[in-house]
């Protein structure tokens, strides 16, 4: 794992956007592994800016997202499909048909998860995967536990995640308690992984991630992947 500490969130986002844009330029038909949450918004802003300047072309690219809340469809403004459309897909020339976000309204969620995993395999895994970290060290919606499900699966959110994500909803009671998420093995199919963390609220998770490998901190498993770049701002790196 390579580590970079940046002065600000802006610099963290720009560094990650540079790596992703190099990927798109050198392999236009690449597969982008994408994430939601507040962390990657700065990257998406930067990529949109470069696209508008004519430096980036997404027309041959495909994407695959980490997760989605169960029960929300893509028109719900809290769904991750809605987030991706609003923050990236609607603002660049990616072909929406080549974008994949788990279907929170799938009739049979278990069979949907199997199909999603097949899709990841069909695409050959992501060329580059962006990851944020939950305050409790979760990745996607792989929550700390004694055992982790390796592939795409249905999962329950911990109270700490419900609480952290409540800021996006009208009230904590509105936060879905279940989600579909890629598993850590699905994520490991990526050829390169960029992990991002900013702000003091992520300092404990970054510390735990680098302290030793444990399913109690899913982010720590990333130390086992051969090609990971961790980019943190000063505050997130402050306890290491
Ligand atoms: C959510 C997402 C994760 C994300 C995490 C951190 O629960 N499922 O993929 O990394 O929260 O979110 P934020 O970037 O808003 O701190």
PDB file of C-alpha atoms and ligand atoms in Angstrom:
ATOM      1  CA  UNK A   1       0.000   0.000   0.000  1.00  0.00           C
ATOM      2  CA  UNK A   2       1.237   3.479  -0.832  1.00  0.00           C
ATOM      3  CA  UNK A   3       0.203   6.387   1.387  1.00  0.00           C
ATOM      4  CA  UNK A   4      -0.190  10.036   0.565  1.00  0.00           C
ATOM      5  CA  UNK A   5      -1.096  12.783   2.984  1.00  0.00           C
ATOM      6  CA  UNK A   6      -2.477  15.946   1.448  1.00  0.00           C
ATOM      7  CA  UNK A   7      -3.035  19.356   3.000  1.00  0.00           C
ATOM      8  CA  UNK A   8      -6.698  19.611   2.110  1.00  0.00           C
ATOM      9  CA  UNK A   9      -9.752  17.737   0.851  1.00  0.00           C
ATOM     10  CA  UNK A  10      -9.335  19.589  -2.444  1.00  0.00           C
ATOM     11  CA  UNK A  11      -5.797  18.252  -2.926  1.00  0.00           C
ATOM     12  CA  UNK A  12      -6.856  14.743  -1.907  1.00  0.00           C
ATOM     13  CA  UNK A  13      -9.629  14.843  -4.515  1.00  0.00           C
ATOM     14  CA  UNK A  14      -7.355  16.218  -7.227  1.00  0.00           C
ATOM     15  CA  UNK A  15      -4.721  13.556  -6.650  1.00  0.00           C
ATOM     16  CA  UNK A  16      -7.329  10.787  -6.946  1.00  0.00           C
ATOM     17  CA  UNK A  17      -8.915  12.450  -9.988  1.00  0.00           C
ATOM     18  CA  UNK A  18      -5.498  12.554 -11.648  1.00  0.00           C
ATOM     19  CA  UNK A  19      -5.056   8.797 -11.201  1.00  0.00           C
ATOM     20  CA  UNK A  20      -8.552   8.133 -12.574  1.00  0.00           C
ATOM     21  CA  UNK A  21      -8.113  10.454 -15.528  1.00  0.00           C
ATOM     22  CA  UNK A  22      -4.801   8.751 -16.410  1.00  0.00           C
ATOM     23  CA  UNK A  23      -6.749   5.478 -16.407  1.00  0.00           C
ATOM     24  CA  UNK A  24      -9.420   6.851 -18.758  1.00  0.00           C
ATOM     25  CA  UNK A  25      -6.815   8.359 -21.102  1.00  0.00           C
ATOM     26  CA  UNK A  26      -4.625   5.267 -21.279  1.00  0.00           C
ATOM     27  CA  UNK A  27      -7.558   2.824 -21.510  1.00  0.00           C
ATOM     28  CA  UNK A  28     -10.702   4.585 -22.815  1.00  0.00           C
ATOM     29  CA  UNK A  29     -12.808   1.412 -22.454  1.00  0.00           C
ATOM     30  CA  UNK A  30     -11.852   1.032 -18.799  1.00  0.00           C
ATOM     31  CA  UNK A  31     -14.140  -0.051 -15.963  1.00  0.00           C
ATOM     32  CA  UNK A  32     -14.433   2.518 -13.183  1.00  0.00           C
ATOM     33  CA  UNK A  33     -15.347   1.216  -9.738  1.00  0.00           C
ATOM     34  CA  UNK A  34     -17.305   4.038  -8.138  1.00  0.00           C
ATOM     35  CA  UNK A  35     -18.441   4.980  -4.660  1.00  0.00           C
ATOM     36  CA  UNK A  36     -20.947   7.329  -3.053  1.00  0.00           C
ATOM     37  CA  UNK A  37     -20.948   9.352   0.166  1.00  0.00           C
ATOM     38  CA  UNK A  38     -19.487  12.805   0.623  1.00  0.00           C
ATOM     39  CA  UNK A  39     -15.853  11.686   0.196  1.00  0.00           C
ATOM     40  CA  UNK A  40     -15.754  11.166  -3.614  1.00  0.00           C
ATOM     41  CA  UNK A  41     -17.766  14.285  -4.528  1.00  0.00           C
ATOM     42  CA  UNK A  42     -14.580  16.370  -4.989  1.00  0.00           C
ATOM     43  CA  UNK A  43     -13.198  13.765  -7.417  1.00  0.00           C
ATOM     44  CA  UNK A  44     -16.392  13.799  -9.475  1.00  0.00           C
ATOM     45  CA  UNK A  45     -16.339  17.631  -9.599  1.00  0.00           C
ATOM     46  CA  UNK A  46     -12.773  17.575 -10.877  1.00  0.00           C
ATOM     47  CA  UNK A  47     -13.480  14.886 -13.493  1.00  0.00           C
ATOM     48  CA  UNK A  48     -16.502  16.890 -14.740  1.00  0.00           C
ATOM     49  CA  UNK A  49     -14.321  19.987 -15.036  1.00  0.00           C
ATOM     50  CA  UNK A  50     -11.707  18.139 -17.103  1.00  0.00           C
ATOM     51  CA  UNK A  51     -14.462  16.570 -19.223  1.00  0.00           C
ATOM     52  CA  UNK A  52     -15.893  20.050 -19.944  1.00  0.00           C
ATOM     53  CA  UNK A  53     -12.445  21.278 -20.965  1.00  0.00           C
ATOM     54  CA  UNK A  54     -12.264  18.423 -23.457  1.00  0.00           C
ATOM     55  CA  UNK A  55      -9.501  16.562 -21.605  1.00  0.00           C
ATOM     56  CA  UNK A  56     -11.581  13.491 -20.765  1.00  0.00           C
ATOM     57  CA  UNK A  57     -13.880  11.295 -22.827  1.00  0.00           C
ATOM     58  CA  UNK A  58     -16.093   8.790 -20.985  1.00  0.00           C
ATOM     59  CA  UNK A  59     -17.882   7.473 -24.077  1.00  0.00           C
ATOM     60  CA  UNK A  60     -16.205   4.040 -24.036  1.00  0.00           C
ATOM     61  CA  UNK A  61     -15.968   3.686 -20.261  1.00  0.00           C
ATOM     62  CA  UNK A  62     -18.140   1.460 -18.068  1.00  0.00           C
ATOM     63  CA  UNK A  63     -18.725   1.732 -14.341  1.00  0.00           C
ATOM     64  CA  UNK A  64     -19.714  -0.442 -11.459  1.00  0.00           C
ATOM     65  CA  UNK A  65     -20.832   0.909  -8.078  1.00  0.00           C
ATOM     66  CA  UNK A  66     -20.226  -0.572  -4.676  1.00  0.00           C
ATOM     67  CA  UNK A  67     -23.619  -0.516  -3.068  1.00  0.00           C
ATOM     68  CA  UNK A  68     -27.240   0.633  -2.814  1.00  0.00           C
ATOM     69  CA  UNK A  69     -29.855   0.938  -0.097  1.00  0.00           C
ATOM     70  CA  UNK A  70     -32.454  -1.806  -0.167  1.00  0.00           C
ATOM     71  CA  UNK A  71     -35.939  -0.521  -0.921  1.00  0.00           C
ATOM     72  CA  UNK A  72     -34.931   2.689  -2.733  1.00  0.00           C
ATOM     73  CA  UNK A  73     -35.312   2.924  -6.481  1.00  0.00           C
ATOM     74  CA  UNK A  74     -33.177   5.111  -8.701  1.00  0.00           C
ATOM     75  CA  UNK A  75     -35.650   7.991  -8.722  1.00  0.00           C
ATOM     76  CA  UNK A  76     -35.496   8.345  -4.937  1.00  0.00           C
ATOM     77  CA  UNK A  77     -33.158  11.255  -4.217  1.00  0.00           C
ATOM     78  CA  UNK A  78     -31.499   9.301  -1.391  1.00  0.00           C
ATOM     79  CA  UNK A  79     -30.632   6.350  -3.597  1.00  0.00           C
ATOM     80  CA  UNK A  80     -27.071   5.835  -4.729  1.00  0.00           C
ATOM     81  CA  UNK A  81     -28.239   5.553  -8.369  1.00  0.00           C
ATOM     82  CA  UNK A  82     -29.729   9.053  -8.044  1.00  0.00           C
ATOM     83  CA  UNK A  83     -26.494  10.287  -6.413  1.00  0.00           C
ATOM     84  CA  UNK A  84     -24.368   8.912  -9.245  1.00  0.00           C
ATOM     85  CA  UNK A  85     -26.609  10.383 -11.950  1.00  0.00           C
ATOM     86  CA  UNK A  86     -26.614  13.781 -10.261  1.00  0.00           C
ATOM     87  CA  UNK A  87     -22.937  13.941  -9.300  1.00  0.00           C
ATOM     88  CA  UNK A  88     -21.352  12.347 -12.361  1.00  0.00           C
ATOM     89  CA  UNK A  89     -23.260  10.365 -14.990  1.00  0.00           C
ATOM     90  CA  UNK A  90     -25.612  13.178 -16.085  1.00  0.00           C
ATOM     91  CA  UNK A  91     -22.699  15.585 -16.389  1.00  0.00           C
ATOM     92  CA  UNK A  92     -20.234  13.617 -18.531  1.00  0.00           C
ATOM     93  CA  UNK A  93     -20.620  11.591 -21.726  1.00  0.00           C
ATOM     94  CA  UNK A  94     -20.674   8.131 -20.147  1.00  0.00           C
ATOM     95  CA  UNK A  95     -23.251   5.828 -21.731  1.00  0.00           C
ATOM     96  CA  UNK A  96     -25.763   5.207 -18.914  1.00  0.00           C
ATOM     97  CA  UNK A  97     -26.323   1.697 -20.218  1.00  0.00           C
ATOM     98  CA  UNK A  98     -22.733   0.951 -19.270  1.00  0.00           C
ATOM     99  CA  UNK A  99     -23.188   2.155 -15.701  1.00  0.00           C
ATOM    100  CA  UNK A 100     -24.037  -0.389 -13.024  1.00  0.00           C
ATOM    101  CA  UNK A 101     -25.466   0.372  -9.588  1.00  0.00           C
ATOM    102  CA  UNK A 102     -27.163  -2.389  -7.548  1.00  0.00           C
ATOM    103  CA  UNK A 103     -30.954  -2.329  -7.878  1.00  0.00           C
ATOM    104  CA  UNK A 104     -32.397  -1.509  -4.452  1.00  0.00           C
ATOM    105  CA  UNK A 105     -35.829  -2.564  -5.673  1.00  0.00           C
ATOM    106  CA  UNK A 106     -34.800  -5.927  -7.125  1.00  0.00           C
ATOM    107  CA  UNK A 107     -37.676  -8.387  -6.691  1.00  0.00           C
ATOM    108  CA  UNK A 108     -35.370 -11.141  -5.602  1.00  0.00           C
ATOM    109  CA  UNK A 109     -32.417  -9.457  -3.932  1.00  0.00           C
ATOM    110  CA  UNK A 110     -30.461 -12.706  -3.412  1.00  0.00           C
ATOM    111  CA  UNK A 111     -30.572 -13.629  -7.068  1.00  0.00           C
ATOM    112  CA  UNK A 112     -29.838 -10.012  -8.013  1.00  0.00           C
ATOM    113  CA  UNK A 113     -26.650 -10.179  -5.907  1.00  0.00           C
ATOM    114  CA  UNK A 114     -25.479 -13.267  -7.798  1.00  0.00           C
ATOM    115  CA  UNK A 115     -26.149 -11.541 -11.126  1.00  0.00           C
ATOM    116  CA  UNK A 116     -24.290  -8.424  -9.974  1.00  0.00           C
ATOM    117  CA  UNK A 117     -21.268 -10.539  -9.070  1.00  0.00           C
ATOM    118  CA  UNK A 118     -21.454 -12.158 -12.534  1.00  0.00           C
ATOM    119  CA  UNK A 119     -21.520  -8.665 -14.037  1.00  0.00           C
ATOM    120  CA  UNK A 120     -18.341  -7.736 -12.137  1.00  0.00           C
ATOM    121  CA  UNK A 121     -16.699 -10.879 -13.542  1.00  0.00           C
ATOM    122  CA  UNK A 122     -17.998 -10.220 -17.041  1.00  0.00           C
ATOM    123  CA  UNK A 123     -16.425  -6.751 -16.893  1.00  0.00           C
ATOM    124  CA  UNK A 124     -13.187  -8.285 -15.605  1.00  0.00           C
ATOM    125  CA  UNK A 125     -13.368  -6.310 -12.341  1.00  0.00           C
ATOM    126  CA  UNK A 126     -12.754  -2.585 -12.072  1.00  0.00           C
ATOM    127  CA  UNK A 127      -9.573  -1.149 -13.577  1.00  0.00           C
ATOM    128  CA  UNK A 128      -9.575   1.373 -10.789  1.00  0.00           C
ATOM    129  CA  UNK A 129     -11.845   1.320  -7.742  1.00  0.00           C
ATOM    130  CA  UNK A 130     -12.540   4.389  -5.574  1.00  0.00           C
ATOM    131  CA  UNK A 131     -13.344   3.716  -1.911  1.00  0.00           C
ATOM    132  CA  UNK A 132     -14.379   5.908   0.985  1.00  0.00           C
ATOM    133  CA  UNK A 133     -14.206   4.596   4.564  1.00  0.00           C
ATOM    134  CA  UNK A 134     -17.026   4.514   7.074  1.00  0.00           C
ATOM    135  CA  UNK A 135     -16.301   5.977  10.519  1.00  0.00           C
ATOM    136  CA  UNK A 136     -16.370   2.416  11.863  1.00  0.00           C
ATOM    137  CA  UNK A 137     -13.995   1.170   9.143  1.00  0.00           C
ATOM    138  CA  UNK A 138     -16.694  -0.128   6.810  1.00  0.00           C
ATOM    139  CA  UNK A 139     -16.091  -0.379   3.080  1.00  0.00           C
ATOM    140  CA  UNK A 140     -19.136  -0.152   0.809  1.00  0.00           C
ATOM    141  CA  UNK A 141     -21.622  -1.588   3.292  1.00  0.00           C
ATOM    142  CA  UNK A 142     -19.266  -4.291   4.568  1.00  0.00           C
ATOM    143  CA  UNK A 143     -19.760  -3.554   8.238  1.00  0.00           C
ATOM    144  CA  UNK A 144     -17.386  -4.669  11.023  1.00  0.00           C
ATOM    145  CA  UNK A 145     -18.267  -8.239  12.036  1.00  0.00           C
ATOM    146  CA  UNK A 146     -16.636 -11.473  13.099  1.00  0.00           C
ATOM    147  CA  UNK A 147     -17.274 -12.940   9.634  1.00  0.00           C
ATOM    148  CA  UNK A 148     -17.597 -11.106   6.307  1.00  0.00           C
ATOM    149  CA  UNK A 149     -19.516 -12.307   3.239  1.00  0.00           C
ATOM    150  CA  UNK A 150     -16.977 -12.163   0.399  1.00  0.00           C
ATOM    151  CA  UNK A 151     -19.174 -11.514  -2.653  1.00  0.00           C
ATOM    152  CA  UNK A 152     -22.120  -9.178  -3.432  1.00  0.00           C
ATOM    153  CA  UNK A 153     -24.741  -9.701  -0.749  1.00  0.00           C
ATOM    154  CA  UNK A 154     -27.622  -8.325   1.233  1.00  0.00           C
ATOM    155  CA  UNK A 155     -26.563  -6.807   4.525  1.00  0.00           C
ATOM    156  CA  UNK A 156     -27.831  -4.945   7.593  1.00  0.00           C
ATOM    157  CA  UNK A 157     -26.452  -1.543   8.523  1.00  0.00           C
ATOM    158  CA  UNK A 158     -24.975  -1.048  11.986  1.00  0.00           C
ATOM    159  CA  UNK A 159     -26.416   1.647  14.247  1.00  0.00           C
ATOM    160  CA  UNK A 160     -23.228   3.689  13.830  1.00  0.00           C
ATOM    161  CA  UNK A 161     -23.661   3.723  10.025  1.00  0.00           C
ATOM    162  CA  UNK A 162     -27.366   4.572  10.267  1.00  0.00           C
ATOM    163  CA  UNK A 163     -26.421   7.456  12.538  1.00  0.00           C
ATOM    164  CA  UNK A 164     -23.579   8.649  10.261  1.00  0.00           C
ATOM    165  CA  UNK A 165     -25.732   8.506   7.123  1.00  0.00           C
ATOM    166  CA  UNK A 166     -28.794  10.103   8.762  1.00  0.00           C
ATOM    167  CA  UNK A 167     -27.430  13.528   7.760  1.00  0.00           C
ATOM    168  CA  UNK A 168     -28.548  12.810   4.194  1.00  0.00           C
ATOM    169  CA  UNK A 169     -32.121  11.905   5.217  1.00  0.00           C
ATOM    170  CA  UNK A 170     -34.996  13.896   6.749  1.00  0.00           C
ATOM    171  CA  UNK A 171     -34.616  11.867   9.946  1.00  0.00           C
ATOM    172  CA  UNK A 172     -32.699   8.864  11.276  1.00  0.00           C
ATOM    173  CA  UNK A 173     -35.896   6.800  11.058  1.00  0.00           C
ATOM    174  CA  UNK A 174     -35.861   7.264   7.252  1.00  0.00           C
ATOM    175  CA  UNK A 175     -32.434   5.657   6.780  1.00  0.00           C
ATOM    176  CA  UNK A 176     -32.896   2.184   5.253  1.00  0.00           C
ATOM    177  CA  UNK A 177     -31.603  -0.550   7.560  1.00  0.00           C
ATOM    178  CA  UNK A 178     -30.554  -2.896   4.755  1.00  0.00           C
ATOM    179  CA  UNK A 179     -28.437  -2.610   1.643  1.00  0.00           C
ATOM    180  CA  UNK A 180     -26.913  -4.536  -1.235  1.00  0.00           C
ATOM    181  CA  UNK A 181     -23.140  -4.313  -1.245  1.00  0.00           C
ATOM    182  CA  UNK A 182     -20.199  -5.769  -3.095  1.00  0.00           C
ATOM    183  CA  UNK A 183     -18.230  -8.002  -0.746  1.00  0.00           C
ATOM    184  CA  UNK A 184     -14.528  -7.591  -0.055  1.00  0.00           C
ATOM    185  CA  UNK A 185     -13.694 -10.283  -2.604  1.00  0.00           C
ATOM    186  CA  UNK A 186     -15.745  -8.433  -5.252  1.00  0.00           C
ATOM    187  CA  UNK A 187     -13.774  -5.279  -4.417  1.00  0.00           C
ATOM    188  CA  UNK A 188     -10.487  -7.191  -4.604  1.00  0.00           C
ATOM    189  CA  UNK A 189     -11.259  -7.984  -8.258  1.00  0.00           C
ATOM    190  CA  UNK A 190     -10.203  -4.382  -8.973  1.00  0.00           C
ATOM    191  CA  UNK A 191      -6.732  -4.029 -10.481  1.00  0.00           C
ATOM    192  CA  UNK A 192      -6.054  -0.836  -8.566  1.00  0.00           C
ATOM    193  CA  UNK A 193      -7.778   0.604  -5.492  1.00  0.00           C
ATOM    194  CA  UNK A 194      -7.746   4.213  -4.298  1.00  0.00           C
ATOM    195  CA  UNK A 195      -8.876   4.616  -0.684  1.00  0.00           C
ATOM    196  CA  UNK A 196      -9.794   8.103   0.447  1.00  0.00           C
ATOM    197  CA  UNK A 197     -10.383   9.587   3.868  1.00  0.00           C
ATOM    198  CA  UNK A 198     -10.759  13.166   4.983  1.00  0.00           C
ATOM    199  CA  UNK A 199     -11.659  14.877   8.213  1.00  0.00           C
ATOM    200  CA  UNK A 200     -11.175  14.074  11.871  1.00  0.00           C
ATOM    201  CA  UNK A 201     -14.198  11.760  11.956  1.00  0.00           C
ATOM    202  CA  UNK A 202     -12.186   9.257   9.865  1.00  0.00           C
ATOM    203  CA  UNK A 203      -8.986   9.407  11.929  1.00  0.00           C
ATOM    204  CA  UNK A 204      -9.851   6.365  14.104  1.00  0.00           C
ATOM    205  CA  UNK A 205     -10.852   4.297  11.061  1.00  0.00           C
ATOM    206  CA  UNK A 206      -7.600   5.145   9.238  1.00  0.00           C
ATOM    207  CA  UNK A 207      -5.592   4.254  12.351  1.00  0.00           C
ATOM    208  CA  UNK A 208      -7.431   0.917  12.770  1.00  0.00           C
ATOM    209  CA  UNK A 209      -7.044   0.180   9.063  1.00  0.00           C
ATOM    210  CA  UNK A 210      -3.260   0.433   9.289  1.00  0.00           C
ATOM    211  CA  UNK A 211      -2.846  -1.268  12.670  1.00  0.00           C
ATOM    212  CA  UNK A 212      -3.476  -4.872  11.669  1.00  0.00           C
ATOM    213  CA  UNK A 213      -5.862  -7.017   9.642  1.00  0.00           C
ATOM    214  CA  UNK A 214      -9.234  -7.757  11.189  1.00  0.00           C
ATOM    215  CA  UNK A 215     -12.797  -8.255   9.955  1.00  0.00           C
ATOM    216  CA  UNK A 216     -13.706  -5.853  12.794  1.00  0.00           C
ATOM    217  CA  UNK A 217     -12.259  -3.190  10.497  1.00  0.00           C
ATOM    218  CA  UNK A 218     -13.115  -4.240   6.907  1.00  0.00           C
ATOM    219  CA  UNK A 219     -10.877  -1.440   5.541  1.00  0.00           C
ATOM    220  CA  UNK A 220      -7.863  -3.210   7.078  1.00  0.00           C
ATOM    221  CA  UNK A 221      -8.298  -6.107   4.636  1.00  0.00           C
ATOM    222  CA  UNK A 222      -7.246  -3.736   1.873  1.00  0.00           C
ATOM    223  CA  UNK A 223      -3.657  -4.093   3.093  1.00  0.00           C
ATOM    224  CA  UNK A 224      -3.762  -7.544   1.437  1.00  0.00           C
ATOM    225  CA  UNK A 225      -4.464  -6.172  -2.058  1.00  0.00           C
ATOM    226  CA  UNK A 226      -1.334  -5.733  -4.212  1.00  0.00           C
ATOM    227  CA  UNK A 227      -2.172  -2.316  -5.640  1.00  0.00           C
ATOM    228  CA  UNK A 228      -3.702   0.112  -3.154  1.00  0.00           C
ATOM    229  CA  UNK A 229      -3.133   3.833  -2.808  1.00  0.00           C
ATOM    230  CA  UNK A 230      -4.388   5.494   0.384  1.00  0.00           C
ATOM    231  CA  UNK A 231      -4.888   9.246   0.128  1.00  0.00           C
ATOM    232  CA  UNK A 232      -5.811  11.124   3.304  1.00  0.00           C
ATOM    233  CA  UNK A 233      -5.957  14.725   4.326  1.00  0.00           C
ATOM    234  CA  UNK A 234      -4.031  15.797   7.430  1.00  0.00           C
ATOM    235  CA  UNK A 235      -7.006  15.425   9.798  1.00  0.00           C
ATOM    236  CA  UNK A 236      -7.807  11.847   8.743  1.00  0.00           C
ATOM    237  CA  UNK A 237      -4.132  10.908   9.063  1.00  0.00           C
ATOM    238  CA  UNK A 238      -3.643  12.620  12.416  1.00  0.00           C
ATOM    239  CA  UNK A 239      -3.831   9.487  14.616  1.00  0.00           C
ATOM    240  CA  UNK A 240      -1.444   7.338  12.570  1.00  0.00           C
TER     241      UNK A 240
HETATM  242  C1  LIG B   1     -21.540   5.003   3.169  1.00  0.00           C
HETATM  243  C2  LIG B   1     -21.157   4.236   1.902  1.00  0.00           C
HETATM  244  C3  LIG B   1     -19.681   4.008   1.793  1.00  0.00           C
HETATM  245  C4  LIG B   1     -18.946   5.281   2.109  1.00  0.00           C
HETATM  246  C5  LIG B   1     -19.188   5.657   3.549  1.00  0.00           C
HETATM  247  C6  LIG B   1     -18.508   6.947   3.955  1.00  0.00           C
HETATM  248  O1  LIG B   1     -22.074   4.233   4.164  1.00  0.00           O
HETATM  249  N1  LIG B   1     -21.848   2.984   1.772  1.00  0.00           N
HETATM  250  O2  LIG B   1     -19.369   3.515   0.498  1.00  0.00           O
HETATM  251  O3  LIG B   1     -17.568   5.119   1.901  1.00  0.00           O
HETATM  252  O4  LIG B   1     -20.573   5.780   3.799  1.00  0.00           O
HETATM  253  O5  LIG B   1     -19.285   8.047   3.596  1.00  0.00           O
HETATM  254  P1  LIG B   1     -18.785   9.537   3.585  1.00  0.00           P
HETATM  255  O6  LIG B   1     -17.871   9.654   2.429  1.00  0.00           O
HETATM  256  O7  LIG B   1     -20.024  10.365   3.398  1.00  0.00           O
HETATM  257  O8  LIG B   1     -18.125   9.770   4.865  1.00  0.00           O
END
